[in-house]
């Protein structure tokens, strides 16, 4: 077929999809999420050879390449990030970064602020997303098996040693799963054990609620603004395993307060909690 016809075909298809998306919010939602996944695949197709050629294999240095590609995604969805407190990432040496996790769209927010030499902890199922899994592997993502606490803890203890030896920061989602209820889930303790074992600071990062522009239950996915705040590091020098619960609580409360402020909502005490969710949260691999 002539290239001219192909271009016309693509243009007509895009127009058709656009009209469909405008007519039905549900179709628009599926198309936009599909487009997001496609962008991830296309981005990975670009990033994999770049990472292999420039850095030769699995290394945190690949995160820079991945980050620069992913930072362009927001323009396709009309998303804006307003970032405060980037200077709080400027701690010498390793640290544990903890942040709230609302959706697979978080990956854009993550790359928007990701400091150098920082890898994430992710569920091992993500390795099976083909080329996207491969790019995560090349970027140095640490994969854990959430179904086995023993093996997850073993992996994390190993990380406590290597992060200090190799001077890397580790980004953990302490809720342990995506949560778009407009509130926080209780924090799991792995991140805080890790910080105390390695005696490194915890840097909390908070993203405002997505519920005004993204809601899988009502099939809402429009453009929107996300406020991000990087909070001051919390030191753990001298803390022992007895202090894990206190450290977890302290981070939870500080982050949750900030979350409500950033989301422009009343303070948590006057609020409904995750017990009365008005937003459905997916449990499938991606949505
Ligand atoms: C170029 C284009 C590219 C496009 C493509 C994109 C590529 C982008 C590349 C890269 C981006 C990557 C993005 C990745 C994003 C991934 C997101 C996810 O997958 S989120 C899910 C996984 N993450 C977690 O789950 C972490 C948080 N979880 C934990 O830390 C848990 O604590 C865990 C898993 C370690 C254990 O989970 P438990 O469910 O058993 O829960 P507990 O209550 O915390 O632990 C049980 C007991 O064990 C103790 N414990 C936990 N950890 C311990 C430890 N290390 N040592 C000793 N005790 C420990 C605890 O204190 C608790 O005991 P007591 O209740 O206090 O008595
Ligand atoms: C099976 C083949 C699928 C091929 C499609 C690949 C396209 C994948 C693009 C999405 C990549 C986005 C990465 C973000 C990772 C993420 O945020 O995962 C969420 C989970 O960690 C949280 O776990 P949970 O909420 O418990 O399922």
Short mmCIF file of C-alpha atoms and ligand atoms in Angstrom, two decimals:
data_model
loop_
_atom_site.label_atom_id
_atom_site.label_comp_id
_atom_site.label_asym_id
_atom_site.label_seq_id
_atom_site.Cartn_x
_atom_site.Cartn_y
_atom_site.Cartn_z
CA UNK A 1 0.00 0.00 0.00
CA UNK A 2 1.16 3.55 -0.68
CA UNK A 3 2.39 5.53 2.36
CA UNK A 4 -0.12 8.28 1.50
CA UNK A 5 -3.05 5.92 1.98
CA UNK A 6 -1.61 4.67 5.26
CA UNK A 7 -1.41 8.23 6.59
CA UNK A 8 -5.00 8.92 5.51
CA UNK A 9 -6.11 5.67 7.15
CA UNK A 10 -4.37 6.56 10.41
CA UNK A 11 -5.86 10.07 10.40
CA UNK A 12 -9.40 8.77 9.82
CA UNK A 13 -8.95 6.12 12.53
CA UNK A 14 -7.73 8.74 15.02
CA UNK A 15 -10.65 11.02 14.18
CA UNK A 16 -13.09 8.13 14.63
CA UNK A 17 -11.56 7.19 17.99
CA UNK A 18 -11.70 10.84 19.06
CA UNK A 19 -15.41 11.12 18.17
CA UNK A 20 -16.14 7.82 19.96
CA UNK A 21 -14.26 9.02 23.05
CA UNK A 22 -16.28 12.28 23.05
CA UNK A 23 -19.59 10.43 22.68
CA UNK A 24 -19.04 7.92 25.46
CA UNK A 25 -16.98 8.60 28.62
CA UNK A 26 -16.51 4.85 29.12
CA UNK A 27 -15.01 4.46 25.65
CA UNK A 28 -12.91 7.59 26.26
CA UNK A 29 -11.61 6.09 29.51
CA UNK A 30 -10.64 2.79 27.92
CA UNK A 31 -9.04 4.51 24.94
CA UNK A 32 -7.01 6.88 27.12
CA UNK A 33 -5.78 4.08 29.38
CA UNK A 34 -5.04 1.96 26.30
CA UNK A 35 -3.10 4.89 24.85
CA UNK A 36 -1.16 5.14 28.13
CA UNK A 37 -0.21 1.46 27.93
CA UNK A 38 0.72 1.85 24.27
CA UNK A 39 2.91 4.85 25.14
CA UNK A 40 4.63 2.72 27.79
CA UNK A 41 5.30 0.02 25.20
CA UNK A 42 6.51 2.52 22.57
CA UNK A 43 8.64 4.33 25.18
CA UNK A 44 10.18 1.02 26.21
CA UNK A 45 10.93 0.12 22.58
CA UNK A 46 12.92 3.34 22.42
CA UNK A 47 14.50 3.02 25.88
CA UNK A 48 15.63 -0.63 25.76
CA UNK A 49 18.20 -0.20 22.96
CA UNK A 50 19.29 3.18 24.42
CA UNK A 51 19.87 1.60 27.86
CA UNK A 52 21.72 -1.38 26.40
CA UNK A 53 23.92 0.73 24.13
CA UNK A 54 24.73 3.47 26.65
CA UNK A 55 24.90 1.53 29.91
CA UNK A 56 25.23 -2.09 28.87
CA UNK A 57 22.66 -3.77 31.15
CA UNK A 58 20.73 -3.54 34.44
CA UNK A 59 21.82 -0.36 36.22
CA UNK A 60 20.19 2.56 38.02
CA UNK A 61 21.83 4.88 35.46
CA UNK A 62 19.17 3.70 32.99
CA UNK A 63 16.53 5.47 35.10
CA UNK A 64 17.71 8.79 33.61
CA UNK A 65 16.89 7.59 30.12
CA UNK A 66 13.52 6.16 31.23
CA UNK A 67 12.71 9.32 33.16
CA UNK A 68 13.35 11.62 30.22
CA UNK A 69 11.09 9.59 27.95
CA UNK A 70 8.27 9.23 30.50
CA UNK A 71 8.33 12.96 31.31
CA UNK A 72 6.87 13.60 27.85
CA UNK A 73 3.78 11.41 28.52
CA UNK A 74 1.90 14.05 30.53
CA UNK A 75 1.43 16.24 27.46
CA UNK A 76 -0.65 13.53 25.78
CA UNK A 77 -3.13 13.56 28.68
CA UNK A 78 -3.20 17.25 29.57
CA UNK A 79 -1.75 16.53 33.00
CA UNK A 80 0.14 19.23 34.91
CA UNK A 81 2.43 18.71 37.87
CA UNK A 82 3.06 21.40 40.45
CA UNK A 83 6.12 20.36 42.47
CA UNK A 84 7.21 21.73 45.84
CA UNK A 85 10.21 20.79 48.02
CA UNK A 86 12.57 19.25 45.42
CA UNK A 87 15.48 20.49 47.56
CA UNK A 88 14.51 17.86 50.17
CA UNK A 89 15.90 15.19 47.85
CA UNK A 90 19.35 16.72 48.18
CA UNK A 91 20.51 14.50 51.03
CA UNK A 92 23.99 13.07 50.88
CA UNK A 93 23.96 9.35 50.18
CA UNK A 94 21.18 6.78 50.25
CA UNK A 95 17.63 7.26 51.54
CA UNK A 96 14.21 5.62 51.46
CA UNK A 97 11.58 7.58 49.56
CA UNK A 98 7.97 6.76 50.49
CA UNK A 99 4.93 7.99 48.59
CA UNK A 100 1.21 7.38 48.14
CA UNK A 101 0.09 5.14 45.27
CA UNK A 102 -3.22 5.83 43.50
CA UNK A 103 -2.99 4.38 40.00
CA UNK A 104 -0.67 3.12 37.29
CA UNK A 105 -0.62 6.80 36.22
CA UNK A 106 1.64 7.36 39.28
CA UNK A 107 4.54 6.25 37.13
CA UNK A 108 4.34 9.68 35.40
CA UNK A 109 4.37 11.50 38.75
CA UNK A 110 7.26 9.32 39.89
CA UNK A 111 9.40 10.17 36.86
CA UNK A 112 8.47 13.86 37.17
CA UNK A 113 10.46 14.19 40.43
CA UNK A 114 12.70 11.07 40.52
CA UNK A 115 16.13 11.94 41.95
CA UNK A 116 19.32 10.46 40.47
CA UNK A 117 20.40 7.01 41.67
CA UNK A 118 16.96 5.94 42.79
CA UNK A 119 15.25 2.59 42.15
CA UNK A 120 11.73 1.48 43.01
CA UNK A 121 10.31 -1.55 44.75
CA UNK A 122 7.58 -3.20 42.63
CA UNK A 123 5.47 -6.35 42.63
CA UNK A 124 7.06 -9.18 40.67
CA UNK A 125 4.01 -9.53 38.39
CA UNK A 126 5.17 -6.33 36.64
CA UNK A 127 8.11 -8.30 35.21
CA UNK A 128 5.63 -10.16 33.01
CA UNK A 129 4.42 -7.11 31.07
CA UNK A 130 6.77 -7.86 28.18
CA UNK A 131 9.03 -5.05 27.05
CA UNK A 132 7.70 -2.81 29.85
CA UNK A 133 8.85 -5.43 32.37
CA UNK A 134 12.19 -5.56 30.61
CA UNK A 135 12.71 -1.80 30.88
CA UNK A 136 11.82 -1.92 34.58
CA UNK A 137 14.39 -4.71 35.01
CA UNK A 138 17.03 -2.70 33.12
CA UNK A 139 16.24 0.36 35.26
CA UNK A 140 17.08 -1.62 38.39
CA UNK A 141 13.56 -2.02 39.84
CA UNK A 142 13.60 -4.39 42.84
CA UNK A 143 10.90 -7.01 42.42
CA UNK A 144 9.24 -8.54 45.47
CA UNK A 145 6.77 -11.36 45.92
CA UNK A 146 4.00 -9.79 48.00
CA UNK A 147 2.36 -13.15 48.57
CA UNK A 148 5.37 -14.31 50.57
CA UNK A 149 6.31 -11.98 53.40
CA UNK A 150 9.38 -14.12 54.17
CA UNK A 151 10.82 -13.80 50.69
CA UNK A 152 9.86 -10.09 50.45
CA UNK A 153 11.61 -9.41 53.76
CA UNK A 154 14.70 -11.31 52.58
CA UNK A 155 14.90 -9.26 49.39
CA UNK A 156 14.43 -6.03 51.36
CA UNK A 157 17.19 -6.96 53.87
CA UNK A 158 19.55 -7.54 50.97
CA UNK A 159 18.54 -4.11 49.61
CA UNK A 160 19.39 -2.51 52.97
CA UNK A 161 22.99 -3.67 52.45
CA UNK A 162 23.38 -2.89 48.75
CA UNK A 163 21.77 0.55 48.88
CA UNK A 164 24.45 1.71 51.29
CA UNK A 165 27.28 -0.03 49.41
CA UNK A 166 26.15 1.37 46.06
CA UNK A 167 24.79 4.71 47.28
CA UNK A 168 21.29 4.40 45.86
CA UNK A 169 17.96 5.69 47.07
CA UNK A 170 15.01 3.27 47.15
CA UNK A 171 11.44 4.38 46.40
CA UNK A 172 8.75 2.34 48.17
CA UNK A 173 4.96 2.63 48.05
CA UNK A 174 4.22 1.79 51.71
CA UNK A 175 0.50 1.26 51.07
CA UNK A 176 1.71 -1.84 49.20
CA UNK A 177 -0.94 -1.55 46.48
CA UNK A 178 -2.77 1.04 44.37
CA UNK A 179 -5.42 2.92 46.25
CA UNK A 180 -7.71 5.52 44.75
CA UNK A 181 -10.24 5.85 47.55
CA UNK A 182 -9.28 9.48 48.18
CA UNK A 183 -7.60 8.46 51.45
CA UNK A 184 -4.59 6.42 52.53
CA UNK A 185 -4.46 2.70 53.27
CA UNK A 186 -2.56 1.75 56.44
CA UNK A 187 1.18 1.67 55.76
CA UNK A 188 3.05 -1.62 55.62
CA UNK A 189 6.28 -1.65 57.57
CA UNK A 190 8.85 -2.90 55.04
CA UNK A 191 10.04 0.56 53.99
CA UNK A 192 10.62 1.63 57.58
CA UNK A 193 12.44 -1.58 58.55
CA UNK A 194 14.62 -0.93 55.52
CA UNK A 195 15.37 2.68 56.55
CA UNK A 196 16.26 1.68 60.13
CA UNK A 197 18.33 -1.35 59.09
CA UNK A 198 20.36 0.82 56.70
CA UNK A 199 20.27 3.82 59.12
CA UNK A 200 19.25 6.15 56.29
CA UNK A 201 16.68 8.97 56.26
CA UNK A 202 13.09 8.58 55.04
CA UNK A 203 11.93 11.18 52.52
CA UNK A 204 8.11 11.34 52.25
CA UNK A 205 6.58 12.41 48.93
CA UNK A 206 2.87 13.18 48.63
CA UNK A 207 0.72 13.42 45.49
CA UNK A 208 -2.67 15.17 45.67
CA UNK A 209 -5.81 13.11 45.09
CA UNK A 210 -6.54 12.08 41.49
CA UNK A 211 -10.27 11.65 42.14
CA UNK A 212 -11.24 14.95 40.44
CA UNK A 213 -9.87 13.84 37.08
CA UNK A 214 -9.40 10.04 37.31
CA UNK A 215 -11.93 7.54 38.59
CA UNK A 216 -12.05 4.00 37.20
CA UNK A 217 -15.51 3.42 38.69
CA UNK A 218 -17.21 6.29 36.88
CA UNK A 219 -14.85 5.89 33.90
CA UNK A 220 -13.49 9.38 34.39
CA UNK A 221 -10.13 10.28 32.90
CA UNK A 222 -9.75 13.90 31.88
CA UNK A 223 -6.95 16.44 32.05
CA UNK A 224 -6.00 17.71 35.48
CA UNK A 225 -3.42 19.12 37.85
CA UNK A 226 -1.45 17.10 40.38
CA UNK A 227 0.27 18.80 43.28
CA UNK A 228 3.40 17.06 44.53
CA UNK A 229 5.23 17.86 47.74
CA UNK A 230 8.56 16.41 48.81
CA UNK A 231 8.68 16.69 52.61
CA UNK A 232 11.86 17.18 54.70
CA UNK A 233 13.86 13.98 55.38
CA UNK A 234 13.19 12.16 58.65
CA UNK A 235 16.44 10.92 60.21
CA UNK A 236 16.70 7.33 61.51
CA UNK A 237 20.24 7.39 62.94
CA UNK A 238 20.24 5.63 66.30
CA UNK A 239 16.74 4.14 65.85
CA UNK A 240 16.32 0.38 66.36
CA UNK A 241 13.74 -2.17 65.24
CA UNK A 242 11.67 -1.20 68.30
CA UNK A 243 11.09 2.19 66.69
CA UNK A 244 9.67 0.87 63.39
CA UNK A 245 6.02 1.29 64.42
CA UNK A 246 6.54 4.85 65.66
CA UNK A 247 8.40 5.83 62.52
CA UNK A 248 5.66 4.28 60.36
CA UNK A 249 2.93 6.17 62.28
CA UNK A 250 4.82 9.43 62.12
CA UNK A 251 5.25 9.21 58.34
CA UNK A 252 1.64 8.09 57.85
CA UNK A 253 0.18 11.01 59.79
CA UNK A 254 2.46 13.66 58.27
CA UNK A 255 1.81 12.41 54.75
CA UNK A 256 -1.95 12.04 55.22
CA UNK A 257 -2.25 15.60 56.57
CA UNK A 258 -0.27 16.88 53.59
CA UNK A 259 -2.42 14.80 51.23
CA UNK A 260 -5.60 16.50 52.41
CA UNK A 261 -4.04 19.95 52.24
CA UNK A 262 -2.72 19.35 48.70
CA UNK A 263 -6.08 17.90 47.63
CA UNK A 264 -7.96 20.92 49.02
CA UNK A 265 -10.09 18.80 51.36
CA UNK A 266 -11.09 19.18 55.03
CA UNK A 267 -8.69 17.82 57.63
CA UNK A 268 -8.70 14.00 58.03
CA UNK A 269 -10.48 14.06 61.40
CA UNK A 270 -13.65 15.50 59.84
CA UNK A 271 -13.43 13.21 56.84
CA UNK A 272 -14.74 9.87 55.71
CA UNK A 273 -12.01 7.24 55.64
CA UNK A 274 -11.27 4.27 53.36
CA UNK A 275 -14.12 2.40 55.07
CA UNK A 276 -16.60 4.34 52.96
CA UNK A 277 -14.93 4.42 49.58
CA UNK A 278 -16.83 6.26 46.86
CA UNK A 279 -14.21 5.33 44.33
CA UNK A 280 -13.73 1.82 43.13
CA UNK A 281 -10.16 0.50 43.03
CA UNK A 282 -9.07 -2.06 40.47
CA UNK A 283 -7.29 -5.21 41.51
CA UNK A 284 -6.38 -6.55 38.10
CA UNK A 285 -2.78 -6.42 36.87
CA UNK A 286 -3.08 -2.88 35.58
CA UNK A 287 -6.51 -1.28 35.96
C1 LIG B 1 10.61 4.49 28.80
C2 LIG B 1 9.14 4.19 28.95
C3 LIG B 1 8.88 3.30 30.05
C4 LIG B 1 7.51 3.08 30.38
C5 LIG B 1 7.33 1.97 31.30
C6 LIG B 1 7.58 2.27 32.75
C7 LIG B 1 8.85 1.77 33.32
C8 LIG B 1 9.18 2.56 34.53
C9 LIG B 1 10.32 2.02 35.30
C10 LIG B 1 10.25 2.06 36.56
C11 LIG B 1 9.05 2.44 37.35
C12 LIG B 1 8.69 1.37 38.28
C13 LIG B 1 7.47 1.66 39.01
C14 LIG B 1 7.18 0.54 39.93
C15 LIG B 1 5.95 0.77 40.69
C16 LIG B 1 5.59 -0.42 41.45
C17 LIG B 1 4.45 -0.22 42.36
C18 LIG B 1 4.15 -1.50 43.08
O1 LIG B 1 4.34 -2.56 42.59
S1 LIG B 1 3.51 -1.34 44.69
C19 LIG B 1 3.51 -2.98 45.29
C20 LIG B 1 4.81 -3.52 45.72
N1 LIG B 1 5.46 -2.79 46.75
C21 LIG B 1 5.30 -3.01 48.06
O2 LIG B 1 4.52 -3.82 48.46
C22 LIG B 1 6.17 -2.25 49.01
C23 LIG B 1 5.56 -2.04 50.31
N2 LIG B 1 5.38 -3.28 51.09
C24 LIG B 1 6.16 -3.63 52.14
O3 LIG B 1 7.14 -2.96 52.39
C25 LIG B 1 5.72 -4.77 53.01
O4 LIG B 1 6.00 -4.45 54.33
C26 LIG B 1 6.34 -6.17 52.69
C27 LIG B 1 6.04 -6.55 51.26
C28 LIG B 1 7.84 -6.19 52.94
C29 LIG B 1 5.67 -7.21 53.64
O5 LIG B 1 4.32 -7.12 53.48
P1 LIG B 1 3.20 -7.70 54.49
O6 LIG B 1 1.93 -7.68 53.72
O7 LIG B 1 3.60 -9.02 55.02
O8 LIG B 1 3.01 -6.60 55.60
P2 LIG B 1 3.76 -6.01 56.91
O9 LIG B 1 2.67 -5.77 57.91
O10 LIG B 1 4.53 -4.81 56.54
O11 LIG B 1 4.77 -7.11 57.44
C30 LIG B 1 4.39 -8.21 58.26
C31 LIG B 1 5.33 -8.29 59.47
O12 LIG B 1 6.69 -8.38 59.04
C32 LIG B 1 7.46 -7.32 59.61
N3 LIG B 1 8.49 -6.90 58.65
C33 LIG B 1 8.29 -6.34 57.44
N4 LIG B 1 9.45 -6.10 56.82
C34 LIG B 1 10.44 -6.52 57.66
C35 LIG B 1 11.85 -6.53 57.59
N5 LIG B 1 12.51 -6.07 56.49
N6 LIG B 1 12.52 -7.02 58.63
C36 LIG B 1 11.89 -7.48 59.74
N7 LIG B 1 10.52 -7.50 59.86
C37 LIG B 1 9.81 -7.03 58.83
C38 LIG B 1 6.46 -6.23 59.97
O13 LIG B 1 6.93 -5.39 61.01
C39 LIG B 1 5.24 -7.04 60.36
O14 LIG B 1 5.37 -7.48 61.66
P3 LIG B 1 4.56 -6.79 62.90
O15 LIG B 1 3.13 -6.71 62.51
O16 LIG B 1 5.16 -5.42 63.06
O17 LIG B 1 4.85 -7.66 64.06
C1 LIG B 2 0.21 -8.87 30.00
C2 LIG B 2 0.72 -7.92 28.96
C3 LIG B 2 0.41 -6.49 29.28
C4 LIG B 2 1.11 -5.58 28.32
C5 LIG B 2 0.80 -4.14 28.56
C6 LIG B 2 1.98 -3.43 29.10
C7 LIG B 2 1.68 -2.04 29.40
C8 LIG B 2 1.98 -1.71 30.81
C9 LIG B 2 2.02 -0.28 31.04
C10 LIG B 2 1.84 0.10 32.45
C11 LIG B 2 3.12 0.40 33.12
C12 LIG B 2 2.92 1.24 34.29
C13 LIG B 2 3.81 0.83 35.39
C14 LIG B 2 3.31 1.28 36.69
C15 LIG B 2 3.40 0.23 37.74
C16 LIG B 2 2.29 0.28 38.70
O1 LIG B 2 1.89 1.30 39.19
O2 LIG B 2 1.75 -0.90 39.02
C17 LIG B 2 0.75 -0.92 39.99
C18 LIG B 2 1.00 -2.03 40.90
O3 LIG B 2 2.30 -2.18 41.17
C19 LIG B 2 0.28 -1.95 42.21
O4 LIG B 2 -0.18 -3.17 42.47
P1 LIG B 2 -1.75 -3.52 42.68
O5 LIG B 2 -2.53 -2.24 42.82
O6 LIG B 2 -1.79 -4.31 43.94
O7 LIG B 2 -2.15 -4.32 41.50
#
